[in-house]
Amino acid sequence: MENSQQIRRVVTGHDADGKSVVVFNDVHEYKRRVQIWTTQGSPADNSGEVADAALRETRLEAPHQGSLFWLVELPPSQEIAPEAVAATAERLAAEGAVTQSDGRPGMHTTRTIDYMVVLDGQVTLLLDEGEVTLHKYDTVVQRGTAHHWENRGTEPARLAFVLLDAQPLPGR
């Protein structure tokens, strides 16, 4: 991204004659999480009038048979205030995640399959058993597992996520 403080979003659609056109071409400030698009149901409906799907409620759970597309900026862990860490579990639960009771702040599970790409910086994926440090262009397919993201570096990490609704796991 040329300007790390802004995200340009281009969304296409169709005009009345069925020709492909640009429907949204706008700029959003890069903040903790920018929702680029979301769909309701699968297969996605690409016909008809286009409402700005990015304005739908932001949640960690994708809509039933739907999807979410986000860009996330994760600050270095040492820059996150203790009260912000404490508020994480509340926010995660309010957005539909199942928070873990093992005492690790931020550990959560969602009923989604998540595709993630590190765009810039580094981030560590913590799991019940083990962790993996990821760098620019590394990818993760996160399959409904308990997890947490932590930036142990000194610069913000920028991540792209696509979350898709998934079947509930047994016992969850």
mmCIF file of C-alpha atoms in Angstrom:
data_model
loop_
_atom_site.group_PDB
_atom_site.id
_atom_site.type_symbol
_atom_site.label_atom_id
_atom_site.label_comp_id
_atom_site.label_asym_id
_atom_site.label_seq_id
_atom_site.Cartn_x
_atom_site.Cartn_y
_atom_site.Cartn_z
ATOM 1 C CA MET A 1 0.000 0.000 0.000
ATOM 2 C CA GLU A 2 1.419 3.355 -0.975
ATOM 3 C CA ASN A 3 -0.236 5.217 1.901
ATOM 4 C CA SER A 4 -0.254 2.968 4.949
ATOM 5 C CA GLN A 5 -2.934 5.106 6.628
ATOM 6 C CA GLN A 6 -5.590 4.578 3.959
ATOM 7 C CA ILE A 7 -7.195 1.645 2.184
ATOM 8 C CA ARG A 8 -8.660 2.066 -1.284
ATOM 9 C CA ARG A 9 -11.639 -0.182 -1.927
ATOM 10 C CA VAL A 10 -13.040 -0.881 -5.397
ATOM 11 C CA VAL A 11 -16.281 -2.886 -5.667
ATOM 12 C CA THR A 12 -17.717 -3.851 -9.051
ATOM 13 C CA GLY A 13 -21.296 -4.524 -10.118
ATOM 14 C CA HIS A 14 -23.568 -4.313 -13.158
ATOM 15 C CA ASP A 15 -25.466 -1.456 -14.736
ATOM 16 C CA ALA A 16 -29.049 -1.676 -16.036
ATOM 17 C CA ASP A 17 -27.746 -3.171 -19.308
ATOM 18 C CA GLY A 18 -25.750 -5.859 -17.529
ATOM 19 C CA LYS A 19 -22.403 -4.189 -18.254
ATOM 20 C CA SER A 20 -19.689 -4.362 -15.606
ATOM 21 C CA VAL A 21 -19.158 -1.091 -13.749
ATOM 22 C CA VAL A 22 -17.463 0.262 -10.645
ATOM 23 C CA VAL A 23 -20.073 0.652 -7.890
ATOM 24 C CA PHE A 24 -17.805 1.811 -5.030
ATOM 25 C CA ASN A 25 -14.380 3.406 -5.356
ATOM 26 C CA ASP A 26 -13.566 4.903 -1.996
ATOM 27 C CA VAL A 27 -10.908 5.303 0.652
ATOM 28 C CA HIS A 28 -11.138 4.150 4.256
ATOM 29 C CA GLU A 29 -8.826 4.984 7.121
ATOM 30 C CA TYR A 30 -6.728 2.015 8.181
ATOM 31 C CA LYS A 31 -7.707 1.309 11.749
ATOM 32 C CA ARG A 32 -7.711 -1.742 14.000
ATOM 33 C CA ARG A 33 -10.165 -3.516 11.682
ATOM 34 C CA VAL A 34 -11.647 -2.343 8.397
ATOM 35 C CA GLN A 35 -14.538 -4.389 7.064
ATOM 36 C CA ILE A 36 -14.167 -4.335 3.277
ATOM 37 C CA TRP A 37 -17.179 -6.488 2.374
ATOM 38 C CA THR A 38 -19.543 -9.115 3.714
ATOM 39 C CA THR A 39 -21.999 -11.488 2.061
ATOM 40 C CA GLN A 40 -25.194 -13.081 3.318
ATOM 41 C CA GLY A 41 -25.764 -16.642 2.164
ATOM 42 C CA SER A 42 -24.033 -18.890 -0.312
ATOM 43 C CA PRO A 43 -23.761 -18.783 -3.163
ATOM 44 C CA ALA A 44 -23.346 -14.989 -2.953
ATOM 45 C CA ASP A 45 -25.882 -12.896 -4.872
ATOM 46 C CA ASN A 46 -24.045 -10.654 -7.348
ATOM 47 C CA SER A 47 -27.186 -9.369 -9.072
ATOM 48 C CA GLY A 48 -29.414 -6.366 -8.502
ATOM 49 C CA GLU A 49 -28.842 -3.141 -6.618
ATOM 50 C CA VAL A 50 -25.666 -2.959 -4.597
ATOM 51 C CA ALA A 51 -25.905 -1.712 -1.047
ATOM 52 C CA ASP A 52 -22.617 -1.095 0.719
ATOM 53 C CA ALA A 53 -22.175 -4.475 2.402
ATOM 54 C CA ALA A 54 -19.200 -3.155 4.387
ATOM 55 C CA LEU A 55 -21.692 -1.163 6.483
ATOM 56 C CA ARG A 56 -23.260 -4.303 7.950
ATOM 57 C CA GLU A 57 -22.624 -5.003 11.615
ATOM 58 C CA THR A 58 -19.039 -6.054 12.298
ATOM 59 C CA ARG A 59 -18.822 -9.430 14.036
ATOM 60 C CA LEU A 60 -16.288 -12.227 14.324
ATOM 61 C CA GLU A 61 -18.868 -14.717 13.108
ATOM 62 C CA ALA A 62 -19.664 -14.605 9.410
ATOM 63 C CA PRO A 63 -23.377 -14.425 8.520
ATOM 64 C CA HIS A 64 -25.071 -17.823 8.047
ATOM 65 C CA GLN A 65 -23.560 -19.264 4.845
ATOM 66 C CA GLY A 66 -21.892 -15.869 4.326
ATOM 67 C CA SER A 67 -18.472 -14.266 4.395
ATOM 68 C CA LEU A 68 -16.472 -11.350 5.798
ATOM 69 C CA PHE A 69 -13.463 -9.625 4.228
ATOM 70 C CA TRP A 70 -11.335 -7.561 6.598
ATOM 71 C CA LEU A 71 -8.043 -5.743 6.785
ATOM 72 C CA VAL A 72 -6.634 -5.649 10.304
ATOM 73 C CA GLU A 73 -3.800 -3.665 11.824
ATOM 74 C CA LEU A 74 -2.407 -5.286 14.949
ATOM 75 C CA PRO A 75 -0.164 -3.027 17.057
ATOM 76 C CA PRO A 76 2.864 -4.433 18.870
ATOM 77 C CA SER A 77 1.755 -6.208 22.061
ATOM 78 C CA GLN A 78 3.867 -3.945 24.268
ATOM 79 C CA GLU A 79 1.852 -0.953 23.010
ATOM 80 C CA ILE A 80 -1.502 -2.419 24.061
ATOM 81 C CA ALA A 81 -2.700 -1.073 27.409
ATOM 82 C CA PRO A 82 -3.624 -3.663 30.076
ATOM 83 C CA GLU A 83 -7.224 -2.397 30.171
ATOM 84 C CA ALA A 84 -7.482 -2.989 26.410
ATOM 85 C CA VAL A 85 -6.312 -6.580 26.886
ATOM 86 C CA ALA A 86 -8.936 -7.052 29.605
ATOM 87 C CA ALA A 87 -11.667 -5.707 27.305
ATOM 88 C CA THR A 88 -10.732 -8.127 24.505
ATOM 89 C CA ALA A 89 -12.722 -11.080 25.864
ATOM 90 C CA GLU A 90 -15.841 -8.925 26.227
ATOM 91 C CA ARG A 91 -15.538 -7.627 22.665
ATOM 92 C CA LEU A 92 -14.906 -11.107 21.259
ATOM 93 C CA ALA A 93 -17.940 -12.541 23.056
ATOM 94 C CA ALA A 94 -20.130 -9.616 21.950
ATOM 95 C CA GLU A 95 -19.145 -10.309 18.329
ATOM 96 C CA GLY A 96 -20.041 -14.001 18.473
ATOM 97 C CA ALA A 97 -16.754 -15.681 19.401
ATOM 98 C CA VAL A 98 -16.489 -18.317 22.102
ATOM 99 C CA THR A 99 -13.806 -17.117 24.482
ATOM 100 C CA GLN A 100 -11.601 -19.700 26.134
ATOM 101 C CA SER A 101 -11.529 -20.112 29.899
ATOM 102 C CA ASP A 102 -7.896 -21.222 30.143
ATOM 103 C CA GLY A 103 -6.798 -17.813 31.402
ATOM 104 C CA ARG A 104 -5.102 -16.641 28.202
ATOM 105 C CA PRO A 105 -6.610 -13.290 27.170
ATOM 106 C CA GLY A 106 -7.783 -13.178 23.593
ATOM 107 C CA MET A 107 -7.998 -16.941 23.005
ATOM 108 C CA HIS A 108 -11.224 -17.587 21.125
ATOM 109 C CA THR A 109 -13.017 -19.889 18.717
ATOM 110 C CA THR A 110 -15.385 -18.947 15.906
ATOM 111 C CA ARG A 111 -17.675 -21.036 13.718
ATOM 112 C CA THR A 112 -15.726 -20.022 10.628
ATOM 113 C CA ILE A 113 -12.932 -21.067 8.339
ATOM 114 C CA ASP A 114 -10.527 -18.131 8.108
ATOM 115 C CA TYR A 115 -8.009 -17.401 5.373
ATOM 116 C CA MET A 116 -5.299 -14.957 6.494
ATOM 117 C CA VAL A 117 -2.368 -13.330 4.700
ATOM 118 C CA VAL A 118 0.299 -11.238 6.430
ATOM 119 C CA LEU A 119 0.590 -8.070 4.341
ATOM 120 C CA ASP A 120 3.255 -6.370 6.449
ATOM 121 C CA GLY A 121 5.150 -7.029 9.665
ATOM 122 C CA GLN A 122 4.989 -10.218 11.677
ATOM 123 C CA VAL A 123 2.409 -11.876 13.881
ATOM 124 C CA THR A 124 2.366 -14.975 16.075
ATOM 125 C CA LEU A 125 -0.557 -17.399 15.938
ATOM 126 C CA LEU A 126 -1.082 -18.990 19.355
ATOM 127 C CA LEU A 127 -2.996 -22.284 19.553
ATOM 128 C CA ASP A 128 -3.904 -24.637 22.381
ATOM 129 C CA GLU A 129 -0.740 -26.582 21.594
ATOM 130 C CA GLY A 130 2.045 -24.521 20.087
ATOM 131 C CA GLU A 131 2.495 -21.303 18.175
ATOM 132 C CA VAL A 132 3.740 -20.160 14.774
ATOM 133 C CA THR A 133 5.398 -16.840 13.937
ATOM 134 C CA LEU A 134 4.377 -15.558 10.512
ATOM 135 C CA HIS A 135 6.012 -12.961 8.274
ATOM 136 C CA LYS A 136 5.074 -10.933 5.203
ATOM 137 C CA TYR A 137 3.076 -13.023 2.680
ATOM 138 C CA ASP A 138 2.804 -16.044 4.994
ATOM 139 C CA THR A 139 -0.701 -17.505 5.018
ATOM 140 C CA VAL A 140 -2.914 -19.387 7.477
ATOM 141 C CA VAL A 141 -6.029 -21.487 6.984
ATOM 142 C CA GLN A 142 -7.586 -21.350 10.461
ATOM 143 C CA ARG A 143 -10.268 -24.073 10.738
ATOM 144 C CA GLY A 144 -12.415 -23.190 13.745
ATOM 145 C CA THR A 145 -9.618 -23.780 16.243
ATOM 146 C CA ALA A 146 -9.037 -21.931 19.507
ATOM 147 C CA HIS A 147 -6.509 -19.244 18.656
ATOM 148 C CA HIS A 148 -5.127 -15.785 19.367
ATOM 149 C CA TRP A 149 -3.025 -13.361 17.315
ATOM 150 C CA GLU A 150 -0.116 -11.563 18.973
ATOM 151 C CA ASN A 151 2.309 -9.037 17.508
ATOM 152 C CA ARG A 152 5.629 -9.521 19.304
ATOM 153 C CA GLY A 153 7.461 -7.200 16.912
ATOM 154 C CA THR A 154 8.087 -3.471 17.160
ATOM 155 C CA GLU A 155 5.991 -2.344 14.145
ATOM 156 C CA PRO A 156 2.263 -2.788 13.414
ATOM 157 C CA ALA A 157 1.339 -6.003 11.604
ATOM 158 C CA ARG A 158 -1.140 -5.669 8.742
ATOM 159 C CA LEU A 159 -3.267 -8.699 7.953
ATOM 160 C CA ALA A 160 -5.950 -9.584 5.395
ATOM 161 C CA PHE A 161 -8.707 -11.982 6.492
ATOM 162 C CA VAL A 162 -11.551 -13.729 4.696
ATOM 163 C CA LEU A 163 -13.901 -15.476 7.135
ATOM 164 C CA LEU A 164 -16.444 -17.979 5.827
ATOM 165 C CA ASP A 165 -19.312 -19.503 7.767
ATOM 166 C CA ALA A 166 -18.629 -23.152 8.634
ATOM 167 C CA GLN A 167 -20.430 -26.086 10.153
ATOM 168 C CA PRO A 168 -20.331 -26.076 13.954
ATOM 169 C CA LEU A 169 -17.745 -28.421 15.402
ATOM 170 C CA PRO A 170 -19.046 -31.273 17.575
ATOM 171 C CA GLY A 171 -19.289 -30.208 21.207
ATOM 172 C CA ARG A 172 -19.144 -26.474 20.513
#
